[in-house]
PDB file of C-alpha atoms and ligand atoms in Angstrom:
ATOM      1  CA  UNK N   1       0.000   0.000   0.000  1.00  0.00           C
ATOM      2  CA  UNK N   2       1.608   3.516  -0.804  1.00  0.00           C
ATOM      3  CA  UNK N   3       0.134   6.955   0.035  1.00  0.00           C
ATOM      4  CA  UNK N   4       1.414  10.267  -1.329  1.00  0.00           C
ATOM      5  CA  UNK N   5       2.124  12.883   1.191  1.00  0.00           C
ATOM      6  CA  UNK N   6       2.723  16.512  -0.317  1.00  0.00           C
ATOM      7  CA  UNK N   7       5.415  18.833   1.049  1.00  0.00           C
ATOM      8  CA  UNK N   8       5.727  22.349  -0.071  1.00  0.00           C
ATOM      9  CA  UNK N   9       9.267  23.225  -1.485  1.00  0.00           C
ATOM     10  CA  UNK N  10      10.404  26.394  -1.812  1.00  0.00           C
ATOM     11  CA  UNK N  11       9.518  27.085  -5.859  1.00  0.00           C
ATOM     12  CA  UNK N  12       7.583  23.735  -6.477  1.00  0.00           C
ATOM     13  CA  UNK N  13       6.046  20.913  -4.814  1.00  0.00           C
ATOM     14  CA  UNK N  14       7.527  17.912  -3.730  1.00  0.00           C
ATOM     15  CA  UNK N  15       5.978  14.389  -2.912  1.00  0.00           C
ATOM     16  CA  UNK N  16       6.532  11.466  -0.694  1.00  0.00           C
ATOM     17  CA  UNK N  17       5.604   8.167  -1.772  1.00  0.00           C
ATOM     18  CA  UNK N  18       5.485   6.582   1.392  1.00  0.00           C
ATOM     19  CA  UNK N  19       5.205   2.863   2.206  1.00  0.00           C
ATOM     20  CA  UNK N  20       5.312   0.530   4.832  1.00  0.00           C
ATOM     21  CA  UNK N  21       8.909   0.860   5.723  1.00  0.00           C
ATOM     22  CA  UNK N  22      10.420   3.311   2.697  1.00  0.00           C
ATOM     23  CA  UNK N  23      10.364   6.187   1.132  1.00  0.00           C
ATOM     24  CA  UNK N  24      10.050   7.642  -2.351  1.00  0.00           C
ATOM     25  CA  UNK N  25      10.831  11.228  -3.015  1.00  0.00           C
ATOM     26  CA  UNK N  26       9.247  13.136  -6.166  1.00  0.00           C
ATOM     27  CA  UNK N  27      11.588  15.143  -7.210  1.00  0.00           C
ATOM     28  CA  UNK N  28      14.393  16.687  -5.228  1.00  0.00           C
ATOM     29  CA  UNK N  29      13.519  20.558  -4.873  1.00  0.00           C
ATOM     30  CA  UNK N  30      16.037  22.799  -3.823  1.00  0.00           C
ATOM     31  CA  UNK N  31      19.111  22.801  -2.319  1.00  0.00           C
ATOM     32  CA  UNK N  32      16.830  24.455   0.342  1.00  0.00           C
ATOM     33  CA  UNK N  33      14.240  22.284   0.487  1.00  0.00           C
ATOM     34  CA  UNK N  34      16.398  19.593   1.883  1.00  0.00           C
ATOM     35  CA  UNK N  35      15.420  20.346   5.796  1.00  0.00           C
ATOM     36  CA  UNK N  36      11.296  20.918   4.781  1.00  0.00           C
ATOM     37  CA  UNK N  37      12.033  17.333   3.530  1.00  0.00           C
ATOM     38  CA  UNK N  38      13.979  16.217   6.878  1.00  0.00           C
ATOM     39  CA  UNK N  39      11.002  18.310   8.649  1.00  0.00           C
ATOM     40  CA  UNK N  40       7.843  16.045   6.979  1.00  0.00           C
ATOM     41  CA  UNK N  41       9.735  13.010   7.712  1.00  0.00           C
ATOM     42  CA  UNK N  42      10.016  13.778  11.204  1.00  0.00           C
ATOM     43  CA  UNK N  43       7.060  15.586  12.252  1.00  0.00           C
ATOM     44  CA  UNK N  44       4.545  14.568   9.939  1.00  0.00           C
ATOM     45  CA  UNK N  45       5.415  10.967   8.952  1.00  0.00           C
ATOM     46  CA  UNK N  46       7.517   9.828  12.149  1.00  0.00           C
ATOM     47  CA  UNK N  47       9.987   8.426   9.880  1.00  0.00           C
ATOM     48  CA  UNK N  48      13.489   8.656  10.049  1.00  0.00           C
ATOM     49  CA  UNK N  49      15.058  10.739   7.070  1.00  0.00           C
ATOM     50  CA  UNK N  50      17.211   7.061   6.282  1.00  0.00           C
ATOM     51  CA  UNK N  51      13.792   5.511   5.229  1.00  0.00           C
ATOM     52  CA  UNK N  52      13.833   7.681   1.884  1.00  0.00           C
ATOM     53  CA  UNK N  53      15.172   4.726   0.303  1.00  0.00           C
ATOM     54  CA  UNK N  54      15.264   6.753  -3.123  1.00  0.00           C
ATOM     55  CA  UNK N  55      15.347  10.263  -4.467  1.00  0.00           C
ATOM     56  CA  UNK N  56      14.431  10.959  -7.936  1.00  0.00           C
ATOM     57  CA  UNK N  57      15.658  14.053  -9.574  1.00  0.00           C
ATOM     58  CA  UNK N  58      13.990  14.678 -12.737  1.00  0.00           C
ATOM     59  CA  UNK N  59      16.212  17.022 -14.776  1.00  0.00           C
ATOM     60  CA  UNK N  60      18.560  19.150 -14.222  1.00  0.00           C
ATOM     61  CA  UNK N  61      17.157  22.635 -12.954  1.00  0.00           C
ATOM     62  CA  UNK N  62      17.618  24.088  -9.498  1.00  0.00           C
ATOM     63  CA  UNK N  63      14.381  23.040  -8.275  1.00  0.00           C
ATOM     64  CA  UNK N  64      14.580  19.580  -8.853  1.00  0.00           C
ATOM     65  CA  UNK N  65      18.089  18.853  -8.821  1.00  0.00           C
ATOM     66  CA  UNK N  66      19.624  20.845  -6.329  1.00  0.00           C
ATOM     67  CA  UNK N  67      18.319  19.041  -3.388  1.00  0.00           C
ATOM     68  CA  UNK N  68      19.556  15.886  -4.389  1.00  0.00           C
ATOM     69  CA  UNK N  69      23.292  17.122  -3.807  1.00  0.00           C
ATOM     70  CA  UNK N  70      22.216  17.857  -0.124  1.00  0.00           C
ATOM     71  CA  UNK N  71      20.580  14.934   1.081  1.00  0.00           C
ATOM     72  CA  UNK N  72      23.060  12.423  -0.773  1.00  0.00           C
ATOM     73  CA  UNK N  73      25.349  14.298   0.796  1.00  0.00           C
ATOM     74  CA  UNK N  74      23.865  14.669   4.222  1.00  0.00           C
ATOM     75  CA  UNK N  75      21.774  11.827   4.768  1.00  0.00           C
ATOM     76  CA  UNK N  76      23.274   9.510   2.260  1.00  0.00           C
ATOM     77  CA  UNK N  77      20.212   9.166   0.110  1.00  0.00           C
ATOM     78  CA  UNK N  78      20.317   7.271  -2.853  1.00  0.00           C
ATOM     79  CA  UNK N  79      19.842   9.327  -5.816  1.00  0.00           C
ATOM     80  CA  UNK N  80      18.757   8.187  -9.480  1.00  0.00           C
ATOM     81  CA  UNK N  81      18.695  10.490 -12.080  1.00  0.00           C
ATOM     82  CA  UNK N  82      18.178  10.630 -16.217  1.00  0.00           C
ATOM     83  CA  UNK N  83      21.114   8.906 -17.351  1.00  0.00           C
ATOM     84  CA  UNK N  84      21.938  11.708 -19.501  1.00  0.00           C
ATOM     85  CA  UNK N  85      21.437  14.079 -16.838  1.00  0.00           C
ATOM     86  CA  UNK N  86      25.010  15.694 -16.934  1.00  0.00           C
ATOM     87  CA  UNK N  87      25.140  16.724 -20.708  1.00  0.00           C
ATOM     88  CA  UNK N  88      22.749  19.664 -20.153  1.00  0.00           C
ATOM     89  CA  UNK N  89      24.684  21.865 -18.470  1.00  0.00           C
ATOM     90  CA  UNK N  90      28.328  20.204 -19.860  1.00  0.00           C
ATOM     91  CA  UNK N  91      31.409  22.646 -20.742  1.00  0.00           C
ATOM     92  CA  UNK N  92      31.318  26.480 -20.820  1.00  0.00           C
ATOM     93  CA  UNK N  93      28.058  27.042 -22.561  1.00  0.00           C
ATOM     94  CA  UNK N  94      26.488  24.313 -20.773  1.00  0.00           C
ATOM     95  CA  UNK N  95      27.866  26.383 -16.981  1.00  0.00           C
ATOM     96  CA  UNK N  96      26.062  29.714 -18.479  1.00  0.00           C
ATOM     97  CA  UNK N  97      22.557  27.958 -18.899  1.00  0.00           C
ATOM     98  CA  UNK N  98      23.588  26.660 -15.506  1.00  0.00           C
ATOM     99  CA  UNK N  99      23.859  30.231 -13.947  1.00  0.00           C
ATOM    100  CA  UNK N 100      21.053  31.336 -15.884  1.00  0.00           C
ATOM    101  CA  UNK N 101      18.469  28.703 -14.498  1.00  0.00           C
ATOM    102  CA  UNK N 102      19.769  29.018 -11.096  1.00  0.00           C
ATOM    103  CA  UNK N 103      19.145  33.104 -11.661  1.00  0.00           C
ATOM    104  CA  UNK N 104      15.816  32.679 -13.146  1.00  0.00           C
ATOM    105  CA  UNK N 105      14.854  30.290  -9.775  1.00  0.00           C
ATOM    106  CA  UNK N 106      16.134  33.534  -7.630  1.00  0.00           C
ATOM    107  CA  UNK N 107      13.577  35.620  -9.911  1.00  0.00           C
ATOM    108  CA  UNK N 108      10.153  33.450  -9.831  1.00  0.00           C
ATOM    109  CA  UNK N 109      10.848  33.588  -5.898  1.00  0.00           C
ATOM    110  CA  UNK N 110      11.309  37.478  -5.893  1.00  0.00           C
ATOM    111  CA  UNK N 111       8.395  37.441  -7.890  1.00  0.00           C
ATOM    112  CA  UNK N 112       6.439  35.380  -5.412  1.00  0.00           C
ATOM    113  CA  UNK N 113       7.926  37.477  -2.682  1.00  0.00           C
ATOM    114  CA  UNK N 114       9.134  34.664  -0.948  1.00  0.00           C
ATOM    115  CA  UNK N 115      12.406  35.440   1.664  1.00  0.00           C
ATOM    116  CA  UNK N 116      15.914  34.816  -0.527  1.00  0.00           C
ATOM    117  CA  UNK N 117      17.337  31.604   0.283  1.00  0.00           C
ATOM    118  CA  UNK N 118      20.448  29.745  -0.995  1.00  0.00           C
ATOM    119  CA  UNK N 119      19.773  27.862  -4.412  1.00  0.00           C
ATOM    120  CA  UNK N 120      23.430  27.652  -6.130  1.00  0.00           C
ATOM    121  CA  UNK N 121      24.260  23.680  -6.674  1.00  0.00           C
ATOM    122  CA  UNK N 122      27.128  22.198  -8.179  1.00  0.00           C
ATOM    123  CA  UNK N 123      25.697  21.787 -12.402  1.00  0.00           C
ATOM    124  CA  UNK N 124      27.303  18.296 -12.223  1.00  0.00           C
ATOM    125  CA  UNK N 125      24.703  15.983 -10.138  1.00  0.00           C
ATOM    126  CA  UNK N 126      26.617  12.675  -8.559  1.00  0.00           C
ATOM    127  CA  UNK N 127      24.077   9.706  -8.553  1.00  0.00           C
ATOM    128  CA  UNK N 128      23.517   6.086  -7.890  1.00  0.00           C
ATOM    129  CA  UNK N 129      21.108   5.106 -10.971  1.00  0.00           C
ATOM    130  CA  UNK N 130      20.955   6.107 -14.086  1.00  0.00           C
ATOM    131  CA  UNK N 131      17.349   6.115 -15.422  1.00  0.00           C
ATOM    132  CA  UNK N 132      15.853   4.935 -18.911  1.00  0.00           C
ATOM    133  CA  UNK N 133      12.708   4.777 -20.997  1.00  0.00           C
ATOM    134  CA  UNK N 134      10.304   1.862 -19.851  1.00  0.00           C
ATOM    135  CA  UNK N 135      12.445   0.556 -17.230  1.00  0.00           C
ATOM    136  CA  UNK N 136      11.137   1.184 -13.625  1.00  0.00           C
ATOM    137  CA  UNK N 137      12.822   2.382  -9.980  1.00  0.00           C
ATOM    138  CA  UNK N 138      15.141   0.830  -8.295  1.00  0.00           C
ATOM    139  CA  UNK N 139      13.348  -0.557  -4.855  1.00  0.00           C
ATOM    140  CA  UNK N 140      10.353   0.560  -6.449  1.00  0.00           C
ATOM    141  CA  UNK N 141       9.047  -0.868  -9.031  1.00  0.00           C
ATOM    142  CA  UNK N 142       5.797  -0.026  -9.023  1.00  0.00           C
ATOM    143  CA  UNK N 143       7.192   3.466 -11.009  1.00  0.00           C
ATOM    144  CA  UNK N 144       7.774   3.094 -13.863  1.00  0.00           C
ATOM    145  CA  UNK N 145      10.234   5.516 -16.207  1.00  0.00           C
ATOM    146  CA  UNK N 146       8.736   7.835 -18.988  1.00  0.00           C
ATOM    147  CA  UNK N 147      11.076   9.561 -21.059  1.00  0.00           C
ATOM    148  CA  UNK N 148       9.909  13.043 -21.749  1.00  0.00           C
ATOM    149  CA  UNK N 149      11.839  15.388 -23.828  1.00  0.00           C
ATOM    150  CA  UNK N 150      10.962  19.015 -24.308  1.00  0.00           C
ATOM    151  CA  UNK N 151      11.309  21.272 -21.234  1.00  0.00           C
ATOM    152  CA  UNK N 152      15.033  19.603 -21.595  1.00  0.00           C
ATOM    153  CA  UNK N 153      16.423  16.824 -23.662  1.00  0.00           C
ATOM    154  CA  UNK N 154      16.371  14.416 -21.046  1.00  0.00           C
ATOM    155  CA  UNK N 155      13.230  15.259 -18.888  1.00  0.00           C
ATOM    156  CA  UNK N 156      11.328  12.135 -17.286  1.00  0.00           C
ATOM    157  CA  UNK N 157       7.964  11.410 -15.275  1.00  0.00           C
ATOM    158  CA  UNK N 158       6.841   8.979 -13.608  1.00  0.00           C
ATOM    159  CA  UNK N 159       3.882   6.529 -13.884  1.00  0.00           C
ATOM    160  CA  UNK N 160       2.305   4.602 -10.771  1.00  0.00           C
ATOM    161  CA  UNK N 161       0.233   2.307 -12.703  1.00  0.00           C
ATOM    162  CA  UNK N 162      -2.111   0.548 -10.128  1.00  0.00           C
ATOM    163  CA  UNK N 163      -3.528   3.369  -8.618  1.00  0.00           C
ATOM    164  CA  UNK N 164      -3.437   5.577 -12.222  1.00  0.00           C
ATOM    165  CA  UNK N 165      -1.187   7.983 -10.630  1.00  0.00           C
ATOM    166  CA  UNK N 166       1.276  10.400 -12.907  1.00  0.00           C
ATOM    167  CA  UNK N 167       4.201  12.279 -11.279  1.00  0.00           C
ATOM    168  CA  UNK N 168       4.103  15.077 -14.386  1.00  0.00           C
ATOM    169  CA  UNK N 169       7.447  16.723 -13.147  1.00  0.00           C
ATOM    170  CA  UNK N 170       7.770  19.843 -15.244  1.00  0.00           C
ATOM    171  CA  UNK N 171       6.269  18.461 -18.695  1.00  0.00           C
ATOM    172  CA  UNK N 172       2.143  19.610 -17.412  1.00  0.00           C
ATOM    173  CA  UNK N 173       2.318  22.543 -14.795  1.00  0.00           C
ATOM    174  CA  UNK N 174      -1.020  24.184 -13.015  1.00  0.00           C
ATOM    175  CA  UNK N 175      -1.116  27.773 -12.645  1.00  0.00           C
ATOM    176  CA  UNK N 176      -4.564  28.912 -10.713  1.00  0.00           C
ATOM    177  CA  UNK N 177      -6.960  26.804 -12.795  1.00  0.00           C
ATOM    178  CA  UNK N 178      -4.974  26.665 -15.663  1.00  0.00           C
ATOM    179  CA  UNK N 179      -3.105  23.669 -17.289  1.00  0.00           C
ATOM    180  CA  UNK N 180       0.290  25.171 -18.710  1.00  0.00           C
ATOM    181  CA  UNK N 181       3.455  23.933 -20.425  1.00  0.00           C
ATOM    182  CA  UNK N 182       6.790  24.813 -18.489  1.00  0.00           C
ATOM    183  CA  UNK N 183       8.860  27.503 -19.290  1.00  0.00           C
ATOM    184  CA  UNK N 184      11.071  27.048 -21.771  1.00  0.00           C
ATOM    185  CA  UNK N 185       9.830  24.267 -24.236  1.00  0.00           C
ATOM    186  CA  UNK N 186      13.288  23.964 -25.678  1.00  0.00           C
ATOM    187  CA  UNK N 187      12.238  21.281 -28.155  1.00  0.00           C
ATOM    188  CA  UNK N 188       8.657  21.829 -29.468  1.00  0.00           C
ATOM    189  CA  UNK N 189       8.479  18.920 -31.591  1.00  0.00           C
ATOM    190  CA  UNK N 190       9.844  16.712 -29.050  1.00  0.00           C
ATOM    191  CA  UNK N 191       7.034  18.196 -26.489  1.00  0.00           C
ATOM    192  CA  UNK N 192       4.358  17.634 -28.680  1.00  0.00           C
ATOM    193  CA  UNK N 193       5.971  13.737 -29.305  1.00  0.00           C
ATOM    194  CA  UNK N 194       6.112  13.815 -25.198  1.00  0.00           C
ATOM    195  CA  UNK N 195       2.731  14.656 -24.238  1.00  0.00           C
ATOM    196  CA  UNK N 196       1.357  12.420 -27.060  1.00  0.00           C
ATOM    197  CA  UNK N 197       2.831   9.502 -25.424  1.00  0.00           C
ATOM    198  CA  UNK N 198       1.296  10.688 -22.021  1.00  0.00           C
ATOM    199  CA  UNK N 199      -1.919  10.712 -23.653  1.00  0.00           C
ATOM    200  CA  UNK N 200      -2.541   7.091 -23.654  1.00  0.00           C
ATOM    201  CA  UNK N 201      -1.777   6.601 -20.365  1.00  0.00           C
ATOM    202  CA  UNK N 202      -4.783   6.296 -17.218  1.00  0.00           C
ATOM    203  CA  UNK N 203      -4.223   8.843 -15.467  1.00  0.00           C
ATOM    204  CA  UNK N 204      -6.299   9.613 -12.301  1.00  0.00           C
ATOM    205  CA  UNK N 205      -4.321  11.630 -10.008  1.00  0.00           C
ATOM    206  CA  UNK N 206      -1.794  14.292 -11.009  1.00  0.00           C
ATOM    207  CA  UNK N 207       1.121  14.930  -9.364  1.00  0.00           C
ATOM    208  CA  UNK N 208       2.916  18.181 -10.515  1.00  0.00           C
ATOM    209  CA  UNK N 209       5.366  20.039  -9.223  1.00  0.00           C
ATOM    210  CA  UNK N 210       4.238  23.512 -10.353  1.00  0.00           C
ATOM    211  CA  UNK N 211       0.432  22.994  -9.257  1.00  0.00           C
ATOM    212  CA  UNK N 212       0.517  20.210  -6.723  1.00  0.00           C
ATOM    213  CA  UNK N 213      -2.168  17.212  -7.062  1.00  0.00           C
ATOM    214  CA  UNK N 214      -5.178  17.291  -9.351  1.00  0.00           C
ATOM    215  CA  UNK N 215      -7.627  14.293  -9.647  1.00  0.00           C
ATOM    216  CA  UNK N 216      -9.059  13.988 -12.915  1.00  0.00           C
ATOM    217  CA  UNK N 217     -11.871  11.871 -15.227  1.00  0.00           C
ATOM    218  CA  UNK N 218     -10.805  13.306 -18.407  1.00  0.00           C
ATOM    219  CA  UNK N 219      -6.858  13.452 -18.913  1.00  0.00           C
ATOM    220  CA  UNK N 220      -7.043  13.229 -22.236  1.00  0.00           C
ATOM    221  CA  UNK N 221      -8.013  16.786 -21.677  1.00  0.00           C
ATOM    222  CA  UNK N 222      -5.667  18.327 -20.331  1.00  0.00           C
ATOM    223  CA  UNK N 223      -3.181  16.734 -22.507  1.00  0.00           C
ATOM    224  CA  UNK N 224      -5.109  18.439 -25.164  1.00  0.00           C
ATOM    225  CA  UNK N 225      -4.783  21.471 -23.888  1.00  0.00           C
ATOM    226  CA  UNK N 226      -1.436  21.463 -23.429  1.00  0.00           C
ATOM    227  CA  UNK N 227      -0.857  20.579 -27.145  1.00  0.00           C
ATOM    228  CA  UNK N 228      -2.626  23.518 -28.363  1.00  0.00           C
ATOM    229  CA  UNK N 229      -0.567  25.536 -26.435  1.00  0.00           C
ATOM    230  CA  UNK N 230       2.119  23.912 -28.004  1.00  0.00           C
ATOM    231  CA  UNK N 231       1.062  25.437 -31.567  1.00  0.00           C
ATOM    232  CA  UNK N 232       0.168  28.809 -30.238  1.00  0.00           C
ATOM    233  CA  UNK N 233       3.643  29.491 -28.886  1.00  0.00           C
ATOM    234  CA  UNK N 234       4.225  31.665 -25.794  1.00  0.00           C
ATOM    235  CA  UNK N 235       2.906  34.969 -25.222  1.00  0.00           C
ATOM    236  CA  UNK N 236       4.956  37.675 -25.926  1.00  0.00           C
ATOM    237  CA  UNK N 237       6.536  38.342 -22.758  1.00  0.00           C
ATOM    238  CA  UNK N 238       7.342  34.946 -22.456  1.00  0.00           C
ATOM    239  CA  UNK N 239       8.779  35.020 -25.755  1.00  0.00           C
ATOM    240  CA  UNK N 240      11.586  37.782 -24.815  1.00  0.00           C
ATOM    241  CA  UNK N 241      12.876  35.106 -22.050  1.00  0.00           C
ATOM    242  CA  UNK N 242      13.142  32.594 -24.749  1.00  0.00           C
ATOM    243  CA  UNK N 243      16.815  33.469 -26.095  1.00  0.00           C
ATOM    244  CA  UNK N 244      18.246  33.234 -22.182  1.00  0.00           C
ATOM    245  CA  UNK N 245      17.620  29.337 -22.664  1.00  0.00           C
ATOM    246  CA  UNK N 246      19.515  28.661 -25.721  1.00  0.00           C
ATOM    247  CA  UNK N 247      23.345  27.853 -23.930  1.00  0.00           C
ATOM    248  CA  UNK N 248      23.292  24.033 -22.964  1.00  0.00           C
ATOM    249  CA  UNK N 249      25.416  22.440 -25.831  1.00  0.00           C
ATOM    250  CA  UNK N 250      22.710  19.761 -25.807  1.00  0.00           C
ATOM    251  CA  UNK N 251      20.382  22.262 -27.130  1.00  0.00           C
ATOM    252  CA  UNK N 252      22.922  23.965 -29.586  1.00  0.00           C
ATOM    253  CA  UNK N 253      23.667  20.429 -31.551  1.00  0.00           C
ATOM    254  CA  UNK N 254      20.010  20.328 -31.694  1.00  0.00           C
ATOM    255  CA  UNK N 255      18.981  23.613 -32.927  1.00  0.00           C
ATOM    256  CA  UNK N 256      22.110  23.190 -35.019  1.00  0.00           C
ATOM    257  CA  UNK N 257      20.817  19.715 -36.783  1.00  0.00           C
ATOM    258  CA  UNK N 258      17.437  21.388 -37.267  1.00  0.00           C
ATOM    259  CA  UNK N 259      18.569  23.786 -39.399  1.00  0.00           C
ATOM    260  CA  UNK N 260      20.266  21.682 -41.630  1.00  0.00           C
ATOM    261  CA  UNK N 261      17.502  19.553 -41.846  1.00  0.00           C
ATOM    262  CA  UNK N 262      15.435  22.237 -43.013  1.00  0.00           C
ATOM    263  CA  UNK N 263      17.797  23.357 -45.746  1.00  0.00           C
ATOM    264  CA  UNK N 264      18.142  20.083 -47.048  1.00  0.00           C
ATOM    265  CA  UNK N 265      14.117  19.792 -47.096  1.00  0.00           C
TER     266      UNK N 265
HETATM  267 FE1  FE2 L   1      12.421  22.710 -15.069  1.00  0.00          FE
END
């Protein structure tokens, strides 16, 4: 039997998946969200922080990566991560997006008005699994691995199948009543490839980290709506953010192919 118990992180929203005598956390947060985790363990769950047998972090970004560094390194928590987790923010280029992101985390919370706290993490995450397409998690296998590319090039959810139960990460956000993509889509056609594939999934309950849980009858919905925003683009003043997400050298081989592609077509 596994409940999910939400904790609020300082940008996003975190979840435990808690079971009899373990521990999954969905994703990692902050670098410091690592002591509201320690704190829900404690008080709310009775747990000791060692029962978090795994922590996931999804990609790369501050608020799901950054916490990961903390609690592996304070607690000893097991992380697993996208296997190619490490090439988005690789080299020179690749330390700029790094900078940016962590910058851009600083902003939404000044934007929020939420108190500064510290959010710089090292851009290289150290972890214990590497995660793929279809397989599941380690000690858990009830979760199984979804590969989807977009927001980043190596972005993953996760899928509790027996109780229809989607971990969205940052591929479907909520903001007030509204179903959104994240900010940036750095690969549209990838996204739209992405949220296909979600499509066919049952989904009941919605776990995201930008919007918290949502139970649902019609997913097919919201993945709709999602994929018309996908044509329509971003609104202008989203737009002007755009070209401050163009420096992981992930992204520049890819822009870099698609432009050759087109000229040959
Ligand atoms: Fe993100």
């Amino acid at each position: 039997m596994m409940t999910i118990h939400p904790v609020e992180g300082y940008i996003e929203n975190l979840f435990l998946a808690v079971y009899d005598k373990k521990v999954l956390l969905l994703d990692s947060g902050c670098r410091s969200d690592a002591p509201r985790i320690e704190k829900a363990m404690k008080k709310k769950l009775k747990r000791p922080i060692s029962q978090i047998a795994l922590a996931v972090a999804s990609h790369t970004h501050p608020d799901h990566a950054g916490g990961a560094h903390v609690l592996r390194k304070r607690f000893g928590t097991p992380v697993a991560a996208p296997k190619e987790i490490n090439k988005w923010y690789a080299g020179v280029s690749g330390a700029l997006q790094h900078f940016i992101d962590t910058m851009l985390a600083h902003y939404v919370a000044w934007t929020q008005k939420y108190p500064v706290e510290r959010l710089w993490y090292k851009k290289r995450l150290t972890f214990d699994h590497p995660l793929k397409e279809g397989e599941t998690l380690p000690g858990f296998t009830d979760w199984k691995i979804i590969e989807t590319p977009g927001h980043t090039a190596h972005d993953m959810v996760l899928y509790h199948e027996k109780s229809k139960t989607l971990y969205a990460a940052d591929v479907i956000l909520k903001v007030g009543k509204n179903f959104r993509l994240p900010f940036p889509v750095s690969m549209r056609q990838e996204m739209r490839c992405s949220l296909e594939k979600l499509k066919s999934l049952e989904v009941e309950h919605l776990l995201m980290a930008h919007g918290g849980s949502h139970d649902t009858d019609d997913f097919p919905a919201i993945i709709d709506t999602l994929l018309e925003e996908v044509e329509r683009g971003y609104p202008p003043e989203m737009a002007r953010l755009k070209p401050l997400e163009r420096f992981s050298p992930v992204l520049k081989k890819y822009y870099k192919e698609l432009q050759e592609t087109q000229k040959v077509a």
